Short mmCIF file of C-alpha atoms in Angstrom, two decimals:
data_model
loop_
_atom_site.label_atom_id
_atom_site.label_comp_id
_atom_site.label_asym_id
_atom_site.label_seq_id
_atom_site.Cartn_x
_atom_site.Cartn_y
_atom_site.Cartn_z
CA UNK D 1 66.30 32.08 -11.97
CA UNK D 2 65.96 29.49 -9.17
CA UNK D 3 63.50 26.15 -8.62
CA UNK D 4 62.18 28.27 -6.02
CA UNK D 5 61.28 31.68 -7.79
CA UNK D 6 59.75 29.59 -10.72
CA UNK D 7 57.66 28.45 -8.55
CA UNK D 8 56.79 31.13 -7.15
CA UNK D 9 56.08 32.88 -9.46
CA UNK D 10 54.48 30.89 -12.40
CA UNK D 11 53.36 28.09 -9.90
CA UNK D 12 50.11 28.79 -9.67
CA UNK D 13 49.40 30.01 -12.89
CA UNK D 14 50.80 26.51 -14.35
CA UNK D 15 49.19 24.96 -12.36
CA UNK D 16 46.10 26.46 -13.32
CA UNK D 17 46.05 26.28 -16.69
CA UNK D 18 46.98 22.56 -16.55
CA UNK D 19 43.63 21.44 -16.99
CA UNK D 20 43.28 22.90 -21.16
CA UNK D 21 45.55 19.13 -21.50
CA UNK D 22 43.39 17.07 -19.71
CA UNK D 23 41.45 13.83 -22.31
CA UNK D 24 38.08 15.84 -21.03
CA UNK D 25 36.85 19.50 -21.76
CA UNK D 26 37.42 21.71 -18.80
CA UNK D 27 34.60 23.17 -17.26
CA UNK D 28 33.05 26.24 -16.63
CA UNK D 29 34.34 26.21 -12.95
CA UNK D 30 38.21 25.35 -14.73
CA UNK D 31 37.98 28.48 -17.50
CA UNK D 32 36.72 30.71 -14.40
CA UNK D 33 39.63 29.60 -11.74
CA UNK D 34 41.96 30.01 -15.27
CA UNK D 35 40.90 33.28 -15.81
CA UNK D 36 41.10 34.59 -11.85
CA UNK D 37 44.91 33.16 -11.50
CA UNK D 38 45.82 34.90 -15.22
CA UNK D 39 44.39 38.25 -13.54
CA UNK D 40 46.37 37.76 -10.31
CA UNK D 41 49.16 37.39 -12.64
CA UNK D 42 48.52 40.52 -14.39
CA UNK D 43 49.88 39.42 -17.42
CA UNK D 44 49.04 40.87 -21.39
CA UNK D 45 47.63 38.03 -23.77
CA UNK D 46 50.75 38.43 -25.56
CA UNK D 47 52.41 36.91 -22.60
CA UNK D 48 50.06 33.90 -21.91
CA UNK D 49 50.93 32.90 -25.14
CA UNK D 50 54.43 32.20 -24.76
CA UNK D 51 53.78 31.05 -20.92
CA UNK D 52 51.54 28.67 -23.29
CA UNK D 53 53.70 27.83 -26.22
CA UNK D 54 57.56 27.62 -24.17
CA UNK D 55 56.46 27.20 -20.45
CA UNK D 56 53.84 24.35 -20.34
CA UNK D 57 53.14 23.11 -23.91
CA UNK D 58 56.77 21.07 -24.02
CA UNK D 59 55.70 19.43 -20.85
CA UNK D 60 52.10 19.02 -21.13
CA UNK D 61 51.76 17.67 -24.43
CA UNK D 62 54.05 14.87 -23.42
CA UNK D 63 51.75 13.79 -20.64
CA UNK D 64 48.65 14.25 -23.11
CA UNK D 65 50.34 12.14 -25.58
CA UNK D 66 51.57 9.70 -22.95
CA UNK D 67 50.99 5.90 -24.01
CA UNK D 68 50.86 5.21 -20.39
CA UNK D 69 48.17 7.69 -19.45
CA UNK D 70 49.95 9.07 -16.16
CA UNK D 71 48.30 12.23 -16.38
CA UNK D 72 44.98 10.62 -14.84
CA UNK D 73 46.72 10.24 -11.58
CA UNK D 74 48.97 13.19 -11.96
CA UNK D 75 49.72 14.99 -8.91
CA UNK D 76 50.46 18.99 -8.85
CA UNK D 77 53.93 18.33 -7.18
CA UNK D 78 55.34 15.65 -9.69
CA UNK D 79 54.08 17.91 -12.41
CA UNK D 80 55.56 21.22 -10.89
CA UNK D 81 59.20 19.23 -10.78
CA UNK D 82 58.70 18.86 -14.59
CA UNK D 83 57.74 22.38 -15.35
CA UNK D 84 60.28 23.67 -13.26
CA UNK D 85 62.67 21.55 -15.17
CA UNK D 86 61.90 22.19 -17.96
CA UNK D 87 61.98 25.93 -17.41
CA UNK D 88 65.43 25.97 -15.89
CA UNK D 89 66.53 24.47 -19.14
CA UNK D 90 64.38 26.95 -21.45
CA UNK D 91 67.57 29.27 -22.42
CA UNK D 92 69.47 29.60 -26.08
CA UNK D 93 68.45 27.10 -28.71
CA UNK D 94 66.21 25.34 -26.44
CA UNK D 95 64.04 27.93 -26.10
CA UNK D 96 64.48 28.74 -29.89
CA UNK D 97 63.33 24.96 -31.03
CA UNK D 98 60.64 25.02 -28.58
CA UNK D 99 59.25 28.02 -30.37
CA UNK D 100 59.66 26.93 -33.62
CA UNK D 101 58.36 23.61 -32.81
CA UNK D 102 55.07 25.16 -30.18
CA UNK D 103 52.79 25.01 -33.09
CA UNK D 104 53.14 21.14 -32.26
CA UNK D 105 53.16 20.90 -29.23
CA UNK D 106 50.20 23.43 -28.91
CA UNK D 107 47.96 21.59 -31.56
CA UNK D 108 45.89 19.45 -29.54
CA UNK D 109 44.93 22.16 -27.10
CA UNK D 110 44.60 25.11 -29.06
CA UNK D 111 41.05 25.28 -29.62
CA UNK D 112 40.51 25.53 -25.65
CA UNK D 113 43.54 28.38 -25.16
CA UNK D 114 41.00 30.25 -27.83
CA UNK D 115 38.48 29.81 -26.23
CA UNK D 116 40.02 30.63 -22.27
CA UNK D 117 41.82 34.02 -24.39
CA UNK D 118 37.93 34.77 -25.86
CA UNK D 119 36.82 34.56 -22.10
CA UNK D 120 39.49 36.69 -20.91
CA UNK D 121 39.01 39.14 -23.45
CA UNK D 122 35.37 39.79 -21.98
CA UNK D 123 36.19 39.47 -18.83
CA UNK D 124 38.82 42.24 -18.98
CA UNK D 125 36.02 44.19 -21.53
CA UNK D 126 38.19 43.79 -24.64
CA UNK D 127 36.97 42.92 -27.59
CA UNK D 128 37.75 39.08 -28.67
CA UNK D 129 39.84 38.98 -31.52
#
């Protein structure tokens, strides 16, 4: 897959769900605008776990850690040239350490992605798990 499709196609749900990494909670008007782009996207939860744990987690949780702080004056197009990095290079044993490793990288954020999953569960009249 291309820079281009990537972005297409996951763009806007990365971008999205970038805010579950911010230093601040997100907000009620963040989980809704989450949960609108995931149905656009049509995918299962199943799915938005491993866009989670592969796709943005690796990237993310380097800016969250960040000594530095960038991510407060983060712009959408620097981060999308990450993402889409790192996602060209997600094949074979990366992809395979980034899973093994995602419990890490997912640690700091998890208790939002349970909560934005619990949301989405309702929303699509499932029962939360």
């Amino acid at each position: 897959m291309d820079a281009q499709t990537l972005v297409d196609e996951r763009g806007e749900l990365w971008l999205a769900l970038a805010p579950l990494w911010l230093e601040r909670e997100p907000r009620e008007s963040d989980y809704a605008r989450m949960i609108e782009v995931i149905e656009r996207h049509d995918l299962s939860t199943r799915e938005l776990e491993w866009v989670f744990r592969l796709e943005l987690a690796p990237v993310l949780s380097r800016q969250q850690m960040s000594v530095a702080s960038e991510w407060r004056n983060f712009d959408d197009h620097k981060l999308m040239r990450l993402l889409v990095a790192h996602n060209l290079r997600l094949k074979g044993w990366r992809r395979k350490s980034w899973a093994l490793f995602s419990g890490l990288t997912t640690l700091m954020t998890r208790h939002r992605w349970n909560e934005l999953i619990e949301r989405l569960m309702i929303a699509r009249g499932e029962a939360p798990e």
